[in-house]
Structure formats: C-alpha cells, structure tokens
XYZ file of C-alpha atoms in Angstrom:
766
model
C 117.491 127.782 124.277
C 119.057 131.141 123.557
C 119.679 130.192 119.764
C 116.956 129.003 118.477
C 114.433 130.952 120.640
C 113.707 131.406 124.051
C 110.965 129.142 125.231
C 108.976 132.612 126.440
C 104.740 132.426 126.662
C 103.701 135.154 123.987
C 100.177 135.701 123.541
C 99.282 135.383 119.823
C 99.455 139.244 118.080
C 96.461 137.890 116.142
C 94.044 137.605 118.314
C 93.564 141.407 118.810
C 92.118 141.894 115.066
C 90.273 138.557 115.220
C 88.191 139.344 118.390
C 87.327 143.189 117.593
C 86.136 141.681 114.412
C 89.009 142.783 111.832
C 90.010 139.588 111.073
C 89.579 139.300 106.957
C 88.445 136.082 105.584
C 87.615 134.364 102.304
C 83.931 135.844 102.265
C 85.171 139.491 104.150
C 87.594 140.555 100.778
C 85.437 139.922 97.278
C 84.951 143.140 95.698
C 81.588 144.356 96.525
C 80.160 143.724 92.921
C 80.892 140.313 92.773
C 78.564 137.779 91.344
C 77.174 134.948 93.584
C 77.216 131.243 93.121
C 75.203 128.563 94.285
C 75.119 124.922 93.826
C 72.294 122.369 92.645
C 73.543 119.023 94.848
C 72.668 115.573 94.620
C 68.832 114.847 96.484
C 69.714 111.273 96.471
C 72.843 108.976 97.656
C 73.380 106.397 93.736
C 71.336 107.432 90.423
C 71.149 107.080 86.941
C 70.514 111.031 85.735
C 67.638 110.384 83.232
C 67.709 114.236 82.590
C 68.756 117.417 83.431
C 67.058 120.465 82.142
C 68.415 123.601 83.432
C 67.038 125.889 80.604
C 64.207 127.701 82.804
C 66.966 128.146 85.458
C 69.281 130.093 82.730
C 65.840 132.061 81.959
C 65.605 133.746 85.792
C 65.249 136.946 86.434
C 69.398 138.093 87.551
C 71.168 134.794 86.496
C 74.407 135.527 84.746
C 75.446 131.510 83.530
C 74.033 128.059 84.824
C 76.937 125.154 84.337
C 76.770 121.656 84.028
C 79.322 118.754 83.299
C 78.509 119.369 79.310
C 78.859 122.410 79.450
C 82.448 122.364 81.737
C 83.281 119.263 78.086
C 82.235 122.551 75.818
C 84.473 124.804 77.249
C 87.216 121.846 77.522
C 87.518 121.635 81.469
C 87.441 117.604 80.812
C 89.668 116.492 83.403
C 88.875 115.483 87.393
C 89.341 116.226 90.410
C 92.720 114.465 91.316
C 93.715 111.911 93.689
C 96.539 110.476 94.937
C 96.440 106.096 94.341
C 98.040 103.551 95.877
C 99.545 99.757 94.455
C 97.716 96.816 95.418
C 99.536 94.323 97.467
C 100.090 92.043 94.163
C 101.616 95.467 92.746
C 98.239 96.134 90.243
C 97.242 100.197 90.358
C 94.510 100.880 93.179
C 90.821 101.762 91.433
C 91.164 105.125 89.428
C 87.739 106.529 89.167
C 86.503 109.351 87.094
C 85.783 112.541 90.438
C 83.929 114.635 87.370
C 84.018 118.677 88.884
C 80.004 118.248 88.232
C 78.494 115.409 87.951
C 78.000 112.883 84.642
C 75.570 110.615 83.957
C 75.385 109.222 87.649
C 74.620 110.384 91.116
C 76.788 109.063 94.167
C 76.274 110.573 97.104
C 73.752 112.794 98.521
C 75.628 117.000 98.259
C 76.887 115.811 94.920
C 77.724 118.954 92.374
C 75.455 118.868 89.525
C 74.897 122.355 88.593
C 76.216 126.115 89.508
C 73.881 128.863 88.969
C 75.852 132.267 89.013
C 73.432 135.382 89.849
C 73.333 139.193 90.629
C 72.263 137.874 93.779
C 72.038 135.109 96.114
C 68.571 135.131 96.165
C 68.131 134.885 93.054
C 71.050 131.792 92.495
C 68.436 129.774 94.874
C 65.179 130.777 93.631
C 66.742 129.657 89.907
C 67.988 126.767 91.423
C 64.673 125.461 92.234
C 63.783 125.789 88.277
C 66.392 123.034 87.563
C 64.309 119.397 86.652
C 66.835 116.193 87.529
C 65.190 113.075 87.059
C 67.198 110.060 87.904
C 66.966 106.673 88.236
C 67.372 105.202 92.016
C 69.852 102.712 92.250
C 70.208 100.825 95.598
C 72.624 102.950 97.952
C 75.869 101.061 98.717
C 76.365 100.975 102.300
C 78.598 98.585 103.953
C 82.557 98.047 104.221
C 81.995 94.564 102.402
C 82.320 93.193 99.135
C 79.169 93.751 97.097
C 76.572 95.933 96.094
C 75.051 97.859 93.130
C 78.548 98.789 91.415
C 79.066 102.429 92.113
C 82.625 102.611 89.664
C 83.561 100.220 86.619
C 86.641 100.687 87.362
C 85.617 98.870 91.435
C 83.371 96.479 89.923
C 81.966 93.365 90.807
C 82.557 94.384 94.740
C 83.441 97.868 95.290
C 86.759 97.528 95.807
C 89.152 100.520 95.499
C 92.419 98.959 97.298
C 92.977 95.905 98.859
C 96.825 97.019 100.464
C 99.171 95.041 102.799
C 102.907 95.780 104.583
C 104.546 93.358 106.678
C 105.872 89.768 106.438
C 103.011 87.884 106.660
C 104.938 84.656 107.661
C 106.537 86.371 110.201
C 103.750 87.653 111.984
C 101.563 84.521 111.969
C 104.515 82.458 113.346
C 105.291 85.288 116.184
C 101.330 85.192 117.183
C 101.409 81.098 116.755
C 103.963 81.539 118.762
C 102.599 83.524 121.588
C 101.900 82.469 125.109
C 99.423 84.828 124.919
C 96.761 86.306 121.746
C 94.275 88.735 122.046
C 91.979 89.995 119.713
C 89.532 92.648 119.435
C 87.231 94.213 117.421
C 87.656 98.249 117.118
C 85.512 100.937 115.607
C 86.683 104.215 114.442
C 83.556 106.180 113.606
C 83.035 108.603 111.069
C 83.133 112.449 112.126
C 82.310 115.661 110.597
C 84.797 118.306 110.493
C 83.026 121.458 111.120
C 85.323 124.040 111.211
C 84.570 127.217 112.519
C 84.882 129.195 109.161
C 82.552 126.724 106.133
C 84.583 126.488 103.326
C 84.412 129.236 100.707
C 86.160 130.844 97.628
C 86.418 134.170 95.505
C 87.767 134.162 92.025
C 88.139 136.722 88.870
C 89.749 137.047 85.739
C 91.075 140.601 84.687
C 94.146 141.206 82.232
C 94.676 137.425 80.744
C 95.192 136.335 84.797
C 92.835 134.333 87.178
C 93.109 135.107 90.978
C 91.015 132.451 93.357
C 90.884 133.478 96.446
C 89.981 130.740 98.772
C 90.088 129.070 102.791
C 92.029 126.692 102.804
C 95.759 125.053 103.601
C 98.557 126.324 100.828
C 98.276 127.927 97.909
C 100.856 126.075 96.066
C 98.875 123.037 95.547
C 95.310 124.437 94.595
C 97.725 126.533 91.574
C 99.279 123.480 89.989
C 95.664 121.950 89.809
C 93.578 124.432 88.876
C 95.906 125.331 85.814
C 95.944 122.509 84.702
C 92.329 121.423 84.727
C 91.271 124.749 83.379
C 94.125 124.934 80.510
C 96.131 127.524 82.424
C 99.920 128.387 82.176
C 101.672 128.565 85.512
C 102.244 131.784 85.457
C 98.645 132.707 84.970
C 97.010 131.519 88.121
C 97.317 133.191 90.976
C 96.241 131.682 94.325
C 95.521 133.617 97.396
C 94.436 132.373 101.368
C 93.242 135.256 104.152
C 92.525 134.633 107.401
C 91.425 131.069 107.766
C 88.897 130.290 110.407
C 89.544 126.450 110.791
C 91.354 124.255 108.726
C 92.260 120.620 110.028
C 93.427 118.751 107.278
C 89.754 119.649 105.692
C 90.923 122.673 104.037
C 93.812 120.908 101.995
C 91.817 120.105 98.545
C 90.830 121.494 95.521
C 86.977 121.100 95.633
C 84.785 121.341 92.466
C 83.333 124.539 93.938
C 86.669 126.315 93.569
C 87.082 124.989 89.985
C 83.269 126.039 88.539
C 83.895 129.467 89.858
C 86.820 130.079 88.203
C 85.381 128.944 85.430
C 82.589 131.061 85.852
C 84.543 134.553 86.526
C 86.996 134.021 83.732
C 83.965 132.891 81.166
C 81.535 135.990 82.361
C 84.382 138.349 83.027
C 83.085 139.509 86.794
C 84.364 138.752 89.944
C 82.430 135.784 91.164
C 81.999 134.530 95.173
C 80.487 131.286 96.634
C 80.468 130.553 100.480
C 79.024 127.272 101.752
C 76.266 127.116 103.939
C 76.407 124.823 107.960
C 74.574 121.958 106.524
C 75.366 121.824 102.443
C 79.020 121.878 104.465
C 78.334 118.815 106.673
C 77.000 117.650 103.010
C 80.442 118.402 100.953
C 82.448 118.393 103.233
C 85.591 115.542 103.128
C 84.731 113.573 106.223
C 87.376 111.711 108.550
C 88.116 108.689 110.073
C 85.189 105.577 109.116
C 86.896 102.426 109.397
C 86.553 99.611 111.454
C 89.839 96.756 112.768
C 90.257 93.097 113.193
C 93.313 93.297 115.586
C 95.145 90.303 117.429
C 98.267 91.351 119.665
C 100.780 88.511 120.910
C 102.194 88.369 123.736
C 105.423 85.846 125.399
C 105.191 84.717 128.694
C 107.093 87.599 130.361
C 104.066 89.913 128.246
C 106.526 91.198 126.170
C 104.668 91.644 122.638
C 105.866 89.210 119.977
C 103.254 90.290 117.288
C 101.115 92.581 116.314
C 98.346 92.228 113.237
C 95.667 94.405 111.913
C 93.321 93.758 109.001
C 91.209 96.963 107.770
C 88.660 98.094 106.528
C 88.371 101.461 105.366
C 85.376 104.394 103.760
C 86.790 106.368 100.646
C 83.160 107.639 99.867
C 82.373 107.942 96.601
C 85.594 108.948 95.473
C 88.870 108.897 95.496
C 89.818 112.237 97.501
C 92.847 113.844 97.714
C 95.057 111.684 99.651
C 92.415 109.399 100.695
C 94.071 106.182 99.681
C 96.742 107.248 101.806
C 95.473 107.676 105.573
C 94.654 104.540 106.258
C 97.380 102.664 104.304
C 100.860 104.566 104.100
C 100.298 107.240 106.640
C 98.439 104.560 109.014
C 101.681 101.978 108.785
C 103.652 105.516 110.166
C 103.298 104.663 113.835
C 101.720 101.362 113.436
C 103.406 99.761 116.034
C 103.782 103.276 118.327
C 106.095 103.238 121.172
C 106.546 99.680 121.154
C 109.623 97.442 120.923
C 108.686 95.153 118.150
C 108.969 94.178 114.559
C 106.893 91.334 113.439
C 104.000 93.042 112.604
C 101.597 93.195 109.612
C 98.762 95.618 108.324
C 96.547 94.763 106.224
C 94.157 97.033 104.796
C 91.102 96.874 102.092
C 89.501 100.592 101.313
C 85.646 101.110 99.809
C 83.470 103.204 97.990
C 80.124 103.866 99.257
C 77.566 106.129 98.266
C 78.893 108.903 101.079
C 80.898 112.028 101.049
C 84.273 111.151 100.053
C 86.748 110.654 103.293
C 90.184 112.261 103.644
C 92.626 113.980 106.009
C 91.104 115.053 109.592
C 93.233 116.437 112.468
C 96.404 113.720 112.777
C 95.365 111.351 108.971
C 96.253 108.696 109.620
C 98.169 108.799 113.071
C 95.181 109.485 115.533
C 93.643 106.332 113.448
C 96.880 103.998 114.804
C 97.049 104.906 117.694
C 93.787 104.584 118.356
C 93.364 100.820 117.925
C 96.817 99.740 119.209
C 96.493 101.537 122.810
C 92.962 99.663 122.577
C 94.305 96.955 122.539
C 96.668 97.414 124.997
C 94.381 98.249 127.460
C 92.314 95.072 127.122
C 95.071 93.283 127.028
C 96.188 94.529 130.136
C 92.779 93.855 131.471
C 92.681 90.224 130.308
C 96.295 88.854 130.684
C 95.615 90.968 134.688
C 99.094 93.423 134.966
C 98.253 96.766 135.304
C 97.816 98.433 131.600
C 100.804 101.189 132.986
C 103.640 98.278 133.722
C 102.045 96.789 130.422
C 103.142 99.529 127.923
C 106.980 100.268 130.088
C 107.468 96.607 129.845
C 107.270 97.123 126.660
C 108.924 100.284 125.187
C 111.300 101.061 122.918
C 114.295 101.628 126.037
C 115.459 105.125 125.474
C 119.415 103.388 124.312
C 117.805 102.088 121.360
C 117.662 105.138 119.712
C 117.625 105.766 116.465
C 115.351 103.166 116.060
C 113.919 101.856 112.760
C 110.437 101.370 113.520
C 108.850 97.413 111.731
C 107.263 99.791 109.119
C 110.705 102.016 108.511
C 110.547 104.556 110.739
C 113.674 105.867 111.827
C 112.783 107.257 115.584
C 115.354 109.364 116.274
C 115.030 109.737 120.432
C 112.905 108.766 122.757
C 112.217 108.171 126.146
C 109.410 106.779 126.688
C 109.565 105.495 130.619
C 110.333 109.224 131.810
C 107.138 110.576 129.942
C 104.685 108.266 131.162
C 106.294 108.714 134.507
C 106.112 112.211 134.975
C 102.901 111.819 134.041
C 101.839 109.270 136.342
C 103.113 112.272 138.376
C 100.283 114.757 136.836
C 97.608 113.072 136.769
C 98.046 112.113 140.603
C 97.657 107.871 140.240
C 98.437 107.213 143.384
C 94.858 109.183 144.755
C 92.420 107.069 141.890
C 91.814 105.007 144.097
C 89.678 107.368 146.440
C 88.689 109.340 143.874
C 86.838 105.750 142.651
C 85.033 105.327 145.608
C 84.038 109.116 146.189
C 82.624 108.338 143.016
C 80.405 105.005 144.087
C 79.708 106.592 147.084
C 77.813 108.897 145.089
C 76.350 105.648 142.833
C 78.358 106.844 140.266
C 81.142 104.452 137.549
C 84.502 105.939 137.706
C 87.630 104.764 135.102
C 90.819 106.183 134.140
C 92.289 106.003 130.222
C 95.785 106.112 130.056
C 97.288 106.555 125.675
C 100.564 106.423 125.331
C 101.197 108.372 121.681
C 103.577 108.889 119.254
C 103.778 110.754 116.113
C 105.417 110.716 112.609
C 105.908 114.128 111.116
C 104.359 114.347 107.736
C 104.582 116.977 104.471
C 107.240 118.072 102.805
C 110.724 118.551 104.339
C 111.349 121.424 102.419
C 110.647 125.076 103.233
C 111.481 128.405 101.991
C 111.700 131.729 103.964
C 112.133 135.306 102.448
C 113.212 138.561 104.850
C 112.413 142.053 103.511
C 113.884 145.424 104.655
C 110.997 147.265 104.152
C 111.491 152.426 103.868
C 109.243 152.713 106.929
C 111.923 150.993 109.287
C 110.000 147.315 109.443
C 110.867 144.280 107.949
C 108.661 141.595 106.286
C 109.165 137.506 106.593
C 107.252 135.345 103.626
C 106.778 132.251 104.465
C 105.475 128.979 102.862
C 103.190 127.829 105.186
C 99.815 128.510 106.264
C 97.462 129.738 109.526
C 94.263 128.011 109.940
C 94.235 130.094 113.242
C 96.999 128.220 114.826
C 99.397 131.913 115.900
C 101.852 131.035 113.150
C 101.638 135.370 112.902
C 102.994 134.986 116.233
C 105.437 132.435 116.143
C 107.456 133.086 113.245
C 107.452 136.705 114.221
C 108.852 136.150 117.892
C 111.075 133.636 116.330
C 112.993 136.225 113.258
C 113.037 138.147 116.419
C 114.913 136.112 118.978
C 118.035 135.347 115.763
C 117.952 138.857 114.842
C 117.418 140.954 116.981
C 114.487 142.894 115.272
C 112.221 143.693 117.744
C 108.465 141.515 116.977
C 106.116 144.097 116.801
C 107.952 145.702 114.330
C 107.560 142.010 111.904
C 104.721 141.698 109.674
C 104.680 138.266 109.093
C 103.063 137.336 104.725
C 101.642 134.304 103.863
C 99.081 132.453 101.291
C 99.878 134.508 98.295
C 101.597 132.095 94.829
C 102.391 135.496 93.524
C 104.725 136.986 96.634
C 105.891 133.537 97.433
C 107.681 131.175 95.152
C 106.862 128.019 96.714
C 105.559 126.537 99.519
C 104.786 123.158 100.811
C 101.248 124.753 102.656
C 99.847 123.741 106.248
C 99.217 120.242 107.416
C 101.322 116.708 109.381
C 101.908 118.829 111.999
C 104.495 120.610 110.024
C 104.613 124.309 109.423
C 106.563 125.374 112.956
C 109.450 123.276 112.301
C 110.277 123.643 108.763
C 109.394 126.995 108.757
C 111.427 127.852 111.582
C 114.273 125.932 109.593
C 113.573 127.802 106.729
C 114.383 131.034 108.584
C 117.506 130.180 109.899
C 119.013 129.811 106.745
C 117.783 132.950 105.315
C 118.930 135.078 108.545
C 122.815 132.725 108.179
C 122.341 134.404 104.052
C 121.085 137.465 105.955
C 124.805 137.777 107.770
C 126.661 136.597 105.239
C 125.264 139.275 102.858
C 126.505 141.667 105.270
C 128.971 140.878 106.229
C 130.890 142.298 103.455
C 129.394 145.450 103.528
C 129.576 146.317 107.173
C 133.414 145.068 106.565
C 133.729 148.014 105.017
C 131.975 150.591 106.674
C 133.786 149.435 110.009
C 137.300 149.073 108.702
C 137.807 146.138 109.649
C 138.452 142.304 108.012
C 135.370 139.868 107.420
C 136.293 137.725 109.448
C 136.660 140.056 112.475
C 132.824 140.643 112.213
C 130.091 138.182 114.438
C 126.583 139.054 114.960
C 124.909 137.721 118.206
C 121.589 137.405 117.093
C 121.110 141.587 117.293
C 124.628 143.498 116.859
C 127.588 142.922 114.684
C 130.220 143.443 116.208
C 133.938 143.810 115.486
C 137.385 144.359 117.589
C 138.750 147.989 117.765
C 135.170 149.025 115.733
C 132.796 151.251 118.061
C 130.249 150.774 115.165
C 127.538 147.903 116.978
C 124.881 148.201 114.175
C 121.449 146.429 114.160
C 120.088 144.468 111.687
C 117.762 147.007 110.738
C 120.178 150.550 111.131
C 122.354 147.681 108.878
C 119.402 147.741 106.365
C 118.503 151.389 106.693
C 122.712 152.187 106.196
C 122.465 150.121 102.762
C 118.869 152.036 101.688
C 121.103 155.092 102.410
C 123.949 153.909 99.675
C 121.435 152.395 97.172
C 122.422 149.048 97.944
C 119.342 147.312 97.246
C 120.711 143.916 97.060
C 120.775 143.721 100.750
C 117.583 144.791 100.958
C 115.856 141.168 100.572
C 117.206 137.874 101.097
C 115.418 134.566 100.611
C 116.794 130.762 101.092
C 115.290 126.899 100.981
C 116.312 124.539 103.897
C 115.345 120.820 104.362
C 115.096 119.077 107.439
C 117.594 115.797 106.758
C 114.639 113.697 109.442
C 110.962 113.283 110.396
C 110.612 114.649 114.312
C 108.179 111.825 116.598
C 106.424 114.249 119.035
C 104.732 111.759 122.396
C 103.332 111.305 125.412
C 100.910 110.593 127.587
C 97.600 111.300 128.026
C 95.260 110.188 130.846
C 91.671 110.951 131.245
C 89.453 110.202 133.896
C 85.271 110.203 133.342
C 82.245 109.617 136.185
C 79.384 107.670 134.535
C 75.980 108.047 135.561
C 74.481 103.636 134.858
C 70.916 105.936 135.602
C 71.031 107.754 132.128
C 74.109 106.142 130.643
C 75.446 109.805 130.495
C 79.765 109.941 130.827
C 81.977 113.105 132.044
C 85.462 113.621 131.705
C 86.244 115.245 135.340
C 89.964 115.000 134.558
C 92.254 115.438 131.755
C 95.730 114.828 131.794
C 98.621 115.475 128.957
C 102.448 115.009 128.972
C 103.746 115.484 126.136
C 107.834 115.856 124.588
C 107.513 117.387 122.085
C 111.378 119.172 122.625
C 112.578 122.366 122.737
C 109.170 125.022 121.995
C 109.431 128.363 120.650
C 105.853 129.232 122.583
C 105.047 127.079 125.105
C 101.124 129.047 125.417
C 100.677 128.323 121.114
C 101.604 124.689 122.098
C 99.148 124.133 124.809
C 96.708 126.408 122.873
C 96.967 123.578 119.962
C 97.162 120.671 122.486
C 93.778 122.093 124.102
C 92.270 121.802 120.883
C 93.381 118.742 119.871
C 92.303 117.046 122.968
C 89.334 118.765 122.186
C 88.237 117.113 118.924
C 89.674 113.479 120.278
C 87.414 113.908 123.069
C 84.491 115.086 120.698
C 84.653 111.700 118.360
C 85.037 110.096 121.440
C 81.646 111.086 123.660
C 79.463 112.791 121.007
C 80.082 112.651 117.370
C 79.098 110.490 115.219
C 77.828 110.631 111.402
C 75.128 108.537 110.550
C 73.144 107.965 106.842
C 69.905 105.459 105.972
C 69.416 102.906 103.937
C 69.663 105.076 100.562
C 72.654 107.332 101.880
C 70.407 110.519 103.215
C 72.391 111.906 105.823
C 70.773 111.750 109.054
C 73.071 114.432 111.133
C 73.129 117.591 108.557
C 72.688 119.822 111.019
C 73.576 120.532 115.163
C 70.139 119.368 116.216
C 70.912 115.946 115.230
C 75.297 116.410 115.123
C 76.800 116.779 118.896
C 80.173 118.429 119.096
C 81.371 119.255 122.089
C 81.057 122.005 124.594
C 82.884 124.212 126.703
C 80.291 122.490 129.848
C 82.115 118.750 127.990
C 85.186 119.583 128.901
C 87.146 119.856 132.166
C 90.275 121.896 133.026
C 93.329 120.468 131.169
C 96.821 119.929 132.486
C 98.724 120.273 130.042
C 103.064 119.411 130.923
C 106.308 118.734 129.172
C 109.026 116.149 129.445
C 111.678 117.408 126.412
C 113.529 115.325 124.558
C 115.364 117.368 121.822
C 114.494 116.636 118.631
C 118.287 115.418 116.357
C 116.308 116.018 112.771
C 116.465 119.488 113.558
C 118.577 122.700 114.283
C 115.921 124.065 117.069
C 115.329 120.260 118.536
C 112.040 121.289 117.878
C 109.118 118.346 117.660
C 105.303 118.974 115.649
C 102.168 119.669 118.166
C 99.676 120.501 116.142
C 97.810 117.371 115.625
C 99.290 115.430 118.858
C 96.110 116.052 121.002
C 93.893 114.181 118.851
C 95.950 111.526 118.216
C 96.100 110.382 121.953
C 93.003 111.563 123.517
C 90.509 108.866 121.653
C 92.210 106.286 122.911
C 92.666 107.559 126.491
C 88.819 108.963 126.736
C 87.834 105.131 125.271
C 89.936 103.684 127.954
C 88.961 105.378 130.485
C 85.059 104.793 130.007
C 85.584 101.237 129.328
C 87.261 101.357 133.134
C 84.612 102.844 134.383
C 81.952 99.934 132.560
C 84.033 97.352 133.170
C 83.383 95.676 136.918
C 79.978 96.199 135.374
C 80.515 93.384 132.755
C 81.214 95.353 129.386
C 83.710 94.310 127.566
C 82.792 95.885 123.607
C 82.914 99.295 123.775
C 83.058 101.334 121.188
C 82.691 105.305 120.193
C 80.962 108.012 119.982
C 79.887 107.204 123.826
C 76.806 108.767 123.805
C 74.502 108.597 126.774
C 72.007 106.452 124.832
C 74.581 103.798 123.404
C 75.980 103.790 127.194
C 73.067 102.634 128.599
C 72.370 99.863 126.597
C 76.165 99.100 126.892
C 75.544 98.950 130.775
C 72.088 96.957 129.942
C 72.971 94.482 127.972
C 70.965 95.328 124.856
C 71.894 94.517 121.430
C 71.921 97.655 120.027
C 74.975 98.090 122.420
C 77.441 96.157 120.056
C 76.387 98.085 116.997
C-alpha cells in the first residue's frame, strides 16, 4: 500500500472545528441584511385550488414579496422540477408529469409549496403567511400501491401508474422456476423512512453584478447550477453555486428542490440577499423520503439446493411527482445487484411505479441497492428454513466461485473480483457462531428469545466515473487541492489531504481542501453512490502524475541532468550525480522565484475504467422480550471487503453510520399517513430515530480483495453499512420468533408489532 496510501487510521482533522462550534453551515454564512423566506404549504393531501388570495400578506408589515405560481409564470419561470424518466417494458416512455415549483391548480401532497413570503424577519414572514387565503375543493387521496383511485396526473390516468418496467428473460426465468425441485415464495415489505439529516435543508441567494450566487447544503454544485440556469433563463456563467459545511446528506440533499429556485428568483427580483432554512416538521413534510415498496418474490432451487431462478415483482411508491432519481432507484439501480453474490443467470425483475398523494421518494443511503439486497437476503433466510438447511451453508453453496471472476451478472454488471466464501468464513469467526447456542440458552433461561441474522451484501458503486482535481501551490508554502466531490460529514478533508500527502510528501497539515464552489472548480460529479474517495483519489493520482511531469524538465535544468535521469519517490526529486533533492514544496518555491507561474497550478481529470463492488457479511444478534415485544440488538459484527483502505478509521466510521441507519429502519423508523394523506409522524414525538442506547458496540473487520477497477485497489464504503444492516437485523428477529410460529415479519420491529406477531393478532400481518 505504500504507493496508494499508507492505510493509517488518521483522526479527522475537520472535527476540531465542528466540535468547537466553528463549522460554517448554510445558515451561518448568510449576510446579516438578508431577507427571510417562509414557505406556505399545502394543508391537504389532494385538492383542487379554487382560490389563492395573497394580497393581505403582501401588505403585511415587513413583507417585500409574496411569490405564487402565477408570479413565476409572469417572470418567465415556467419550467418545473427535473427528474430522470425511464421506458416502460413495451418501449413507451414512462409518465413525466409537470412538477411545478409552486403548486398550480392542484394540491398533490401535504407540505407541497404553494407560496413563498419574503420579509425582513422570519416572524414577519410567518405572520404574513397566516393572512393567505387558500380555498380548495377536497379530492380523494390516493394512498395505496395498486391501480386505480382518484387520478393525480393526466399523464398517469386512469390508474396512477407511472411506469411498468422489466428486466430479464421472463420466459427463461419461469422455466427455471417450473423445473425447480423447490420454489420458495414470500412477500417482503420495505417501509418508508424520513431521512432526518442532522442539518435540515436550507439555501441562501444573492444577485450581484448580473450574476446569481446560490449557496445550499447539498451534495454537489454542478447539477443544481445547470438546473438553476435552465429554469431561470440564465447563461451558465451567470450562475455560481457554492456549498459550505453540510450536516448530513444521505442522497436526500442531492437534488435541487423547489425552495431553491424561488429564493433565487426573489434575490434577483429584489436585489437583496434572501435566506431560507427548513424547520424539522417542515423537513419531514417536504424532504424526499426513502424506500417505500413491496415485493412478491420467488426463488427456485434444485435438489442440491442450488438456485435455479429468481423473480421479483415490485410495486414502488414515487410519491406525488417524479423526483430526481425516483424512477430509476427501484428499477435500474435495484437491478445492479439484484442477484447479489449468487451464481444465477435466470432472473426477472418487474417493477410498477405508482403516484400517491405523499411526499416524493428518492435516494436514501444506498439508493436501490439496500432494497435489492434486503429482499434477496430475506428470502435466502426463509429458503434455508423451509429447505431445512443451514443459512450460512446455503449461501456458501450458491456463491459465485472465486475462480469465476471477472463475472458478468444476470443484469449485466461485471464483478471484477471477489472471494465471498473467504469473507464469510472470517465473519463466522468474528461473530462467534460457535458460541451462539450457549448465548441463546442463556437468553432462554431469562425468558427471552434470541435470534441470529446473516446478510451477505454486494454493492455497485454509482455516479460519474470521471472526476477532476487541481493542486495549487500558495505563497505561504502551503498547497490547496480543489476537488469535485462534496463532503456531507464523511471526513473528506482528512482523507484527501492525507492521500495527496502520501503521493507527494507534502505534509498533510500544509494541504487545504477546497470543495463546493462552481467558480473555483470547473466540473465535478458531486457526492453520491459511494463514489467520492475512489474517483477523487484516481483524479488526484492523475494530477500528481501531471505535476511531476511538469516539474521534471524545469528541475533537470536546475540539477544539471537530463530529464530521463530524474525520478520522484513520492517525497523528493532525485537524480544520479546531483546533490539537489527538492520536495514539491521546495520546487514550487524555486519556480515562484523564477517567475514560473505555470508550475504553480496543475489539474487533471481521470475516468475509472469500471465500477468497484464492495461486499461483505453482516451478522446481527437480537434478544426479544416476549412479554413486551421489545427487541434489543445485542451484538453486531461486520466483515467487509473494501479492497485497499486509505484510512481504516474513516471507513469504520462510515460503516457504523450506515449500520445505524439500517438498524433504525429495521427496528423503529416508519412513516405513517392517514387515509387523507396527512402525515402522522411529523415530529420526533411520533417518528422514532435510533439512539445510542439502541445500538451495541459494533465489531468491524475487513477481508480485502483489492479491486482491479482502479489503480488504488479500493472499493467504495459510504453506503455499505446500510446495504447489509436491514436484512441482517430483520433475519435475526425472525430467527428469534420462528420457534414461536411466526412466519411473516416485516420492518419495523417495534415492540407493539413484535408483540402482535407473537400473539397472532390480525395486525401482525399489516
């Protein structure tokens, strides 16, 4: 690892300023004279707007502007929010209804933006919102994932189906299932969750000298820059987008939301800076949610318990509109790892997407891959029980063998390397499988039920494989690296500085990391899909190579040798016969003194030739109190194959966070609406988040199989914890309940739901 990182557990340098209150988040950077924006939102799930009167609000104290859809139309802002669409299985385009920036004619979910009030103070804006008169005719809310109901969009009438998509050979899959010796079938539900990042969404906009500057707490600046220029009719060079420190993103903060466009319009119209920050309940009503789908699954086995075919029929909730990635998450992204780590080619995935009168559903840590692994690993565990075989051995029997790589999966992914059996063997020891029987007996002696759950996951790293980096040498003897990704709290400042230091010898404390500014960085792919460190390290390597090549002829002249005699050993330049051994910082100082400004900044772009595929085993142990239904997560072990690691400490932190989110969904998180589309879980009094005392100390170990898809041998790790955690936890709960006759168990495993499962009440199946 000397060439590609020293794999040292370096503590995060940015934590010093975060923990001492010196972080600069979007609500910290707005100018003191910025006006405040407040959003007036739909109070109903579905209705037809009969009248919207904002005149009294416009006359209220301190109000500078009240903006409605009519006002945006008058300003020439007529385009709506953008979202990727797909093709139906018959080749026709999926539904692509308008998602207006502010509600026009119809109200389609509680919390949909209807008007924005801009005032001197936030209290004045809120008071003015009370004066808005909104009259509407109630319409029946569409809340289920089935054809029919009150049409939400003409494009999706009459059944509210957005798309009907499929991948794979249905006939071949059905033939494989029909000749199987055993077919296991089950229904698997995947509950909706609210992301609840520590920092809610917000933005700040100012218009100056014919240019718009928008700062928002997102996951990359270039996508929003393009969308804002498009919607507002501006040239790209008229738009600057920046992102300061971000308190959590998880996919939810990636897209440009309605509020950002309206705040930008207000700043341009008023010639004053304008700021907006969401409150917690407002975020729960308006942030893109995650998951929310249900599957009917069939898994066929031959007489030797080898899988012959796998079919998944999915119905997924898109919410009221297409969101950024809503249509592709449960279709193309789900398919990336549909068959997981198992050697099966006869698969078929059929997905129907439905519009409902709820908030949009989009990316949430893993975006399709946790959903795919969840359903696969749930049915693998159920199959083991029905077939009467050990769940660990059933997986081993069906793994893609180590000598079959590179392996092209049934859905077209090329897994470059893998040794799944070796990783699982490591997990068996780390989780102390041999000691489980004794632990189960000890629980039984206390009147408790103990279960162990296994999930073996694989993830396909997503996002743009290309990325850029630039390194600039500063007059004070430091260096700055400009990156195209965006930290949301993962520790990028630490890992990028340490990686550049490893490759150049520049002390990490002399390296400043700059991100999130479309004026300073020409292009970047942002953060998402576990791409950041892998693609950014690759771009850094390309930049270092270019930098060394640029300094070589300059130093050859200084050292009195030919260019081909100079070498760079990741710290100093050397040449036989010369006593000069300058570091890069020293070489830059020499170049500055000689007026060689061309040697003071170097940049390059690089493209990874293929994706990497992190994988690993998660093993959860739970204890259930049958008297109350309370589930306690007692032990949790993860053995991951992340390939080569730059910083094991940061990788472990990513796994811890991902596991916490997966466990949270499994044990306590669930979004609930009533039949009219009213959100019943709109505060932390009603929506349960995992707390520190809900989680044990995690055991994290690695069993690396270096990737061949990048020169560092790395595999992304940002979302892996969540991808494996949901199924491992769910399988552990069902293992505990199985002896008591429970056969259907869906998340979240709250005490009341588990008690109902154990006592056979009708609600247990809901």
